[in-house]
Amino acid sequence: MVVGTRYAGFAFDIHTNSCADEKFSTGGIIALGMVARQWRLDDCISTFKRVCNKAFTQREFHETWLLEELTTLSHGSKWKTTPLHNVLRDEFGTDLLFGGKHDSSENYATKVAVVATSGSGDQPWVIANFNREDAKDSSYVFETADDPALSLKIWEAAAATSAAPSFFKPFFCETNERIYLDGALYHNNPVRVAWRERKLLWPDVQLKHPDVFVSLGTGQHRQEIEQGLKKRSKVARYRRNQKSPQPISAYNKKGKRAWRWKGIKGFFGILVSTKFVLRLGTSNKPLRLMGDCK
């Protein structure tokens, strides 16, 4: 998401479905790369591909019926978490998102922010490379560090906004000892947050419309759409040829089993998420009780 005027710019992350057909914080990682690291678009694309290739590290029993769900429930995430953190650290380096020394003042020329969620899951957060005055009646917390030593590094902000429950474990930031979950839990498309932040950043023009306000998403894959349309067409043709309409499962005998299996997988996803909440609510440092972070 990009908000811009002829004088200043503001980039905000968006959460989209991408990368290995899994939920992944595409917008947050790319926004941090383009603005906080000043990567060119080609560099963002190549870097994001490397991140995906290393981040989605399979656990044992991957794609094995039932055992995969049991493994996910046992570890607390479908994919290993340590490889994700390692590749983010390698690609983004150890520079601070806000504060510290940077190679160029251009790192702050454009404002950038990503969304996250508190470890308890009850409060959305905004993590940015800028500061501003406190605002009342906010539906989210604008995270600022009173001590520069507690400021998040760029890779830590990327890890915080990427900690999607059941896919990756919650991100425990050793810098400030806070726990973060994926920002899409509250703001899958934080357009309203971006609109509010630009008013707080530039109050002298808050009543004017920006020159540019663009929200970008990955949409749907063409092949996926075409397959869906073909399936609907076959089902509709089958029903027209019947004197009395039959359920889809009568046309596709595997349909009922497929939906049953999908329900089982959804059930295990709920169990994993519940496991997070129970642990987060019963320990001050829950990640220490979750075994290793692999």
GROMACS .gro file of C-alpha atoms in nm:
model
  294
    1MET     CA    1   0.000   0.000   0.000
    2VAL     CA    2   0.146   0.335  -0.102
    3VAL     CA    3   0.029   0.679   0.002
    4GLY     CA    4   0.213   0.966  -0.159
    5THR     CA    5   0.221   1.337  -0.228
    6ARG     CA    6   0.464   1.548  -0.423
    7TYR     CA    7   0.642   1.620  -0.093
    8ALA     CA    8   0.644   1.292   0.099
    9GLY     CA    9   0.565   0.924   0.075
   10PHE     CA   10   0.435   0.655   0.303
   11ALA     CA   11   0.445   0.279   0.247
   12PHE     CA   12   0.244   0.030   0.448
   13ASP     CA   13   0.248  -0.343   0.435
   14ILE     CA   14  -0.038  -0.553   0.300
   15HIS     CA   15  -0.096  -0.917   0.379
   16THR     CA   16  -0.155  -1.143   0.085
   17ASN     CA   17  -0.164  -1.509   0.000
   18SER     CA   18   0.154  -1.607  -0.175
   19CYS     CA   19   0.466  -1.818  -0.155
   20ALA     CA   20   0.430  -2.195  -0.161
   21ASP     CA   21   0.051  -2.159  -0.153
   22GLU     CA   22   0.071  -2.068   0.214
   23LYS     CA   23  -0.021  -1.762   0.411
   24PHE     CA   24   0.283  -1.536   0.414
   25SER     CA   25   0.336  -1.169   0.487
   26THR     CA   26   0.438  -1.077   0.136
   27GLY     CA   27   0.360  -0.707   0.165
   28GLY     CA   28   0.535  -0.654   0.496
   29ILE     CA   29   0.861  -0.812   0.383
   30ILE     CA   30   0.863  -0.635   0.045
   31ALA     CA   31   0.773  -0.297   0.202
   32LEU     CA   32   1.061  -0.327   0.449
   33GLY     CA   33   1.298  -0.425   0.170
   34MET     CA   34   1.198  -0.142  -0.065
   35VAL     CA   35   1.192   0.133   0.197
   36ALA     CA   36   1.397   0.037   0.502
   37ARG     CA   37   1.669  -0.133   0.297
   38GLN     CA   38   1.628   0.074  -0.021
   39TRP     CA   39   1.627  -0.232  -0.246
   40ARG     CA   40   1.535  -0.195  -0.611
   41LEU     CA   41   1.227  -0.378  -0.734
   42ASP     CA   42   1.436  -0.649  -0.904
   43ASP     CA   43   1.630  -0.698  -0.580
   44CYS     CA   44   1.304  -0.731  -0.386
   45ILE     CA   45   1.179  -1.003  -0.621
   46SER     CA   46   1.500  -1.206  -0.612
   47THR     CA   47   1.535  -1.164  -0.235
   48PHE     CA   48   1.176  -1.266  -0.173
   49LYS     CA   49   1.226  -1.583  -0.377
   50ARG     CA   50   1.531  -1.671  -0.168
   51VAL     CA   51   1.336  -1.606   0.150
   52CYS     CA   52   1.055  -1.837   0.037
   53ASN     CA   53   1.292  -2.115  -0.066
   54LYS     CA   54   1.457  -2.119   0.276
   55ALA     CA   55   1.169  -2.013   0.500
   56PHE     CA   56   0.935  -2.299   0.416
   57THR     CA   57   1.142  -2.582   0.561
   58GLN     CA   58   0.939  -2.899   0.596
   59ARG     CA   59   0.899  -3.086   0.919
   60GLU     CA   60   0.908  -3.462   0.943
   61PHE     CA   61   0.605  -3.647   0.799
   62HIS     CA   62   0.530  -3.358   0.562
   63GLU     CA   63   0.230  -3.440   0.337
   64THR     CA   64   0.181  -3.771   0.518
   65TRP     CA   65  -0.182  -3.839   0.600
   66LEU     CA   66  -0.267  -3.757   0.963
   67LEU     CA   67   0.098  -3.766   1.077
   68GLU     CA   68   0.157  -3.417   0.934
   69GLU     CA   69  -0.129  -3.276   1.142
   70LEU     CA   70  -0.006  -3.456   1.454
   71THR     CA   71   0.347  -3.321   1.398
   72THR     CA   72   0.210  -2.969   1.352
   73LEU     CA   73   0.014  -3.002   1.675
   74SER     CA   74   0.319  -3.132   1.861
   75HIS     CA   75   0.560  -2.861   1.743
   76GLY     CA   76   0.310  -2.577   1.730
   77SER     CA   77   0.366  -2.491   1.365
   78LYS     CA   78   0.349  -2.652   1.023
   79TRP     CA   79   0.685  -2.518   0.907
   80LYS     CA   80   1.012  -2.490   1.097
   81THR     CA   81   1.056  -2.140   1.237
   82THR     CA   82   1.432  -2.111   1.281
   83PRO     CA   83   1.507  -2.119   0.904
   84LEU     CA   84   1.262  -1.830   0.852
   85HIS     CA   85   1.434  -1.618   1.116
   86ASN     CA   86   1.780  -1.708   0.985
   87VAL     CA   87   1.704  -1.608   0.626
   88LEU     CA   88   1.538  -1.282   0.735
   89ARG     CA   89   1.843  -1.197   0.946
   90ASP     CA   90   2.079  -1.280   0.660
   91GLU     CA   91   1.887  -1.077   0.400
   92PHE     CA   92   1.793  -0.771   0.611
   93GLY     CA   93   2.102  -0.749   0.828
   94THR     CA   94   2.113  -0.609   1.179
   95ASP     CA   95   2.023  -0.243   1.116
   96LEU     CA   96   1.753  -0.089   1.334
   97LEU     CA   97   1.419  -0.010   1.177
   98PHE     CA   98   1.399   0.320   1.367
   99GLY     CA   99   1.710   0.493   1.497
  100GLY     CA  100   2.074   0.395   1.472
  101LYS     CA  101   2.315   0.460   1.187
  102HIS     CA  102   2.229   0.408   0.823
  103ASP     CA  103   2.432   0.434   0.506
  104SER     CA  104   2.201   0.699   0.366
  105SER     CA  105   1.942   0.944   0.488
  106GLU     CA  106   1.715   0.800   0.216
  107ASN     CA  107   1.632   0.518   0.458
  108TYR     CA  108   1.399   0.765   0.630
  109ALA     CA  109   1.288   0.967   0.327
  110THR     CA  110   0.985   0.738   0.292
  111LYS     CA  111   0.789   0.622   0.592
  112VAL     CA  112   0.725   0.251   0.624
  113ALA     CA  113   0.529   0.042   0.873
  114VAL     CA  114   0.415  -0.317   0.920
  115VAL     CA  115   0.135  -0.456   1.131
  116ALA     CA  116   0.164  -0.726   1.397
  117THR     CA  117  -0.042  -0.865   1.683
  118SER     CA  118   0.042  -0.898   2.051
  119GLY     CA  119   0.142  -1.242   2.175
  120SER     CA  120  -0.184  -1.275   2.366
  121GLY     CA  121  -0.371  -1.206   2.043
  122ASP     CA  122  -0.583  -0.926   2.191
  123GLN     CA  123  -0.409  -0.615   2.057
  124PRO     CA  124  -0.296  -0.512   1.706
  125TRP     CA  125   0.038  -0.331   1.682
  126VAL     CA  126   0.203  -0.106   1.426
  127ILE     CA  127   0.583  -0.116   1.390
  128ALA     CA  128   0.736   0.171   1.192
  129ASN     CA  129   1.057   0.349   1.095
  130PHE     CA  130   0.917   0.680   1.223
  131ASN     CA  131   0.774   0.835   1.537
  132ARG     CA  132   0.483   1.070   1.591
  133GLU     CA  133   0.270   1.218   1.867
  134ASP     CA  134   0.049   0.985   2.066
  135ALA     CA  135  -0.307   0.972   1.942
  136LYS     CA  136  -0.617   0.895   2.146
  137ASP     CA  137  -0.898   0.657   2.056
  138SER     CA  138  -0.678   0.427   1.853
  139SER     CA  139  -0.780   0.072   1.769
  140TYR     CA  140  -0.415  -0.035   1.762
  141VAL     CA  141  -0.091   0.029   1.950
  142PHE     CA  142   0.179   0.233   1.777
  143GLU     CA  143   0.492   0.069   1.910
  144THR     CA  144   0.771   0.301   2.018
  145ALA     CA  145   1.078   0.226   2.228
  146ASP     CA  146   1.165   0.466   2.510
  147ASP     CA  147   1.516   0.320   2.507
  148PRO     CA  148   1.692   0.304   2.166
  149ALA     CA  149   1.846  -0.024   2.278
  150LEU     CA  150   1.497  -0.177   2.273
  151SER     CA  151   1.419  -0.075   1.916
  152LEU     CA  152   1.347  -0.358   1.673
  153LYS     CA  153   1.586  -0.443   1.395
  154ILE     CA  154   1.449  -0.457   1.041
  155TRP     CA  155   1.464  -0.836   1.030
  156GLU     CA  156   1.285  -0.855   1.365
  157ALA     CA  157   1.000  -0.641   1.231
  158ALA     CA  158   0.979  -0.876   0.932
  159ALA     CA  159   0.971  -1.179   1.163
  160ALA     CA  160   0.703  -1.018   1.380
  161THR     CA  161   0.468  -0.948   1.091
  162SER     CA  162   0.529  -1.298   0.947
  163ALA     CA  163   0.446  -1.504   1.256
  164ALA     CA  164   0.125  -1.657   1.118
  165PRO     CA  165  -0.032  -1.895   1.374
  166SER     CA  166  -0.020  -2.264   1.283
  167PHE     CA  167   0.225  -2.191   0.999
  168PHE     CA  168   0.508  -2.047   1.210
  169LYS     CA  169   0.559  -2.015   1.584
  170PRO     CA  170   0.506  -1.678   1.754
  171PHE     CA  171   0.810  -1.453   1.729
  172PHE     CA  172   0.982  -1.390   2.061
  173CYS     CA  173   1.195  -1.077   2.028
  174GLU     CA  174   1.493  -1.098   2.262
  175THR     CA  175   1.554  -0.725   2.221
  176ASN     CA  176   1.240  -0.615   2.407
  177GLU     CA  177   1.120  -0.956   2.534
  178ARG     CA  178   0.786  -0.920   2.357
  179ILE     CA  179   0.594  -1.182   2.165
  180TYR     CA  180   0.446  -1.108   1.823
  181LEU     CA  181   0.190  -1.276   1.600
  182ASP     CA  182   0.101  -1.211   1.238
  183GLY     CA  183  -0.060  -0.871   1.183
  184ALA     CA  184  -0.324  -1.020   0.951
  185LEU     CA  185  -0.514  -1.142   1.256
  186TYR     CA  186  -0.655  -0.788   1.282
  187HIS     CA  187  -0.546  -0.604   0.967
  188ASN     CA  188  -0.525  -0.834   0.667
  189ASN     CA  189  -0.539  -0.523   0.450
  190PRO     CA  190  -0.448  -0.229   0.678
  191VAL     CA  191  -0.578   0.042   0.447
  192ARG     CA  192  -0.760   0.224   0.730
  193VAL     CA  193  -0.446   0.217   0.943
  194ALA     CA  194  -0.241   0.369   0.661
  195TRP     CA  195  -0.505   0.637   0.604
  196ARG     CA  196  -0.501   0.729   0.974
  197GLU     CA  197  -0.123   0.732   1.002
  198ARG     CA  198  -0.078   0.965   0.708
  199LYS     CA  199  -0.312   1.215   0.878
  200LEU     CA  200  -0.112   1.192   1.200
  201LEU     CA  201   0.216   1.231   1.012
  202TRP     CA  202   0.108   1.535   0.814
  203PRO     CA  203  -0.168   1.710   1.013
  204ASP     CA  204  -0.139   2.026   0.804
  205VAL     CA  205  -0.278   1.841   0.500
  206GLN     CA  206  -0.488   1.578   0.674
  207LEU     CA  207  -0.811   1.714   0.525
  208LYS     CA  208  -0.675   1.695   0.172
  209HIS     CA  209  -0.670   1.383  -0.041
  210PRO     CA  210  -0.322   1.244  -0.115
  211ASP     CA  211  -0.195   1.253  -0.471
  212VAL     CA  212  -0.163   0.875  -0.470
  213PHE     CA  213  -0.329   0.604  -0.262
  214VAL     CA  214  -0.259   0.258  -0.404
  215SER     CA  215  -0.343  -0.080  -0.248
  216LEU     CA  216  -0.176  -0.375  -0.419
  217GLY     CA  217  -0.259  -0.744  -0.376
  218THR     CA  218  -0.160  -1.070  -0.541
  219GLY     CA  219  -0.516  -1.151  -0.649
  220GLN     CA  220  -0.580  -1.508  -0.764
  221HIS     CA  221  -0.373  -1.736  -0.980
  222ARG     CA  222  -0.512  -1.770  -1.333
  223GLN     CA  223  -0.479  -2.149  -1.332
  224GLU     CA  224  -0.669  -2.173  -1.003
  225ILE     CA  225  -0.954  -1.959  -1.143
  226GLU     CA  226  -0.975  -2.160  -1.466
  227GLN     CA  227  -0.989  -2.490  -1.277
  228GLY     CA  228  -1.265  -2.357  -1.054
  229LEU     CA  229  -1.468  -2.240  -1.354
  230LYS     CA  230  -1.429  -2.576  -1.529
  231LYS     CA  231  -1.543  -2.762  -1.220
  232ARG     CA  232  -1.850  -2.540  -1.186
  233SER     CA  233  -1.930  -2.586  -1.554
  234LYS     CA  234  -1.914  -2.968  -1.526
  235VAL     CA  235  -2.133  -2.973  -1.217
  236ALA     CA  236  -2.390  -2.740  -1.379
  237ARG     CA  237  -2.398  -2.955  -1.695
  238TYR     CA  238  -2.441  -3.271  -1.489
  239ARG     CA  239  -2.731  -3.122  -1.294
  240ARG     CA  240  -2.906  -3.007  -1.612
  241ASN     CA  241  -2.897  -3.365  -1.741
  242GLN     CA  242  -3.067  -3.500  -1.429
  243LYS     CA  243  -3.443  -3.502  -1.379
  244SER     CA  244  -3.393  -3.411  -1.016
  245PRO     CA  245  -3.088  -3.214  -0.898
  246GLN     CA  246  -2.826  -3.426  -0.730
  247PRO     CA  247  -2.569  -3.309  -0.473
  248ILE     CA  248  -2.220  -3.247  -0.592
  249SER     CA  249  -2.101  -3.558  -0.409
  250ALA     CA  250  -2.318  -3.769  -0.641
  251TYR     CA  251  -2.120  -3.635  -0.936
  252ASN     CA  252  -1.788  -3.664  -0.759
  253LYS     CA  253  -1.779  -3.963  -0.524
  254LYS     CA  254  -1.460  -3.835  -0.373
  255GLY     CA  255  -1.620  -3.502  -0.286
  256LYS     CA  256  -1.752  -3.609   0.052
  257ARG     CA  257  -1.420  -3.760   0.154
  258ALA     CA  258  -1.234  -3.450   0.035
  259TRP     CA  259  -1.457  -3.222   0.243
  260ARG     CA  260  -1.424  -3.454   0.543
  261TRP     CA  261  -1.045  -3.446   0.517
  262LYS     CA  262  -1.054  -3.068   0.481
  263GLY     CA  263  -1.259  -3.051   0.800
  264ILE     CA  264  -1.006  -3.266   0.983
  265LYS     CA  265  -0.721  -3.041   0.873
  266GLY     CA  266  -0.918  -2.736   0.983
  267PHE     CA  267  -0.980  -2.900   1.321
  268PHE     CA  268  -0.607  -2.953   1.374
  269GLY     CA  269  -0.545  -2.591   1.276
  270ILE     CA  270  -0.785  -2.481   1.549
  271LEU     CA  271  -0.609  -2.707   1.800
  272VAL     CA  272  -0.272  -2.553   1.714
  273SER     CA  273  -0.407  -2.198   1.751
  274THR     CA  274  -0.573  -2.292   2.080
  275LYS     CA  275  -0.244  -2.436   2.197
  276PHE     CA  276  -0.080  -2.097   2.134
  277VAL     CA  277  -0.345  -1.911   2.332
  278LEU     CA  278  -0.330  -2.148   2.630
  279ARG     CA  279   0.045  -2.126   2.652
  280LEU     CA  280   0.051  -1.751   2.603
  281GLY     CA  281  -0.203  -1.709   2.881
  282THR     CA  282  -0.028  -1.928   3.138
  283SER     CA  283   0.333  -1.818   3.112
  284ASN     CA  284   0.528  -1.493   3.114
  285LYS     CA  285   0.770  -1.638   2.863
  286PRO     CA  286   0.563  -1.894   2.676
  287LEU     CA  287   0.813  -1.964   2.403
  288ARG     CA  288   1.050  -2.112   2.657
  289LEU     CA  289   0.782  -2.378   2.722
  290MET     CA  290   0.732  -2.459   2.357
  291GLY     CA  291   1.054  -2.657   2.320
  292ASP     CA  292   1.302  -2.555   2.056
  293CYS     CA  293   1.217  -2.289   1.798
  294LYS     CA  294   1.298  -2.507   1.500
   0.00000   0.00000   0.00000
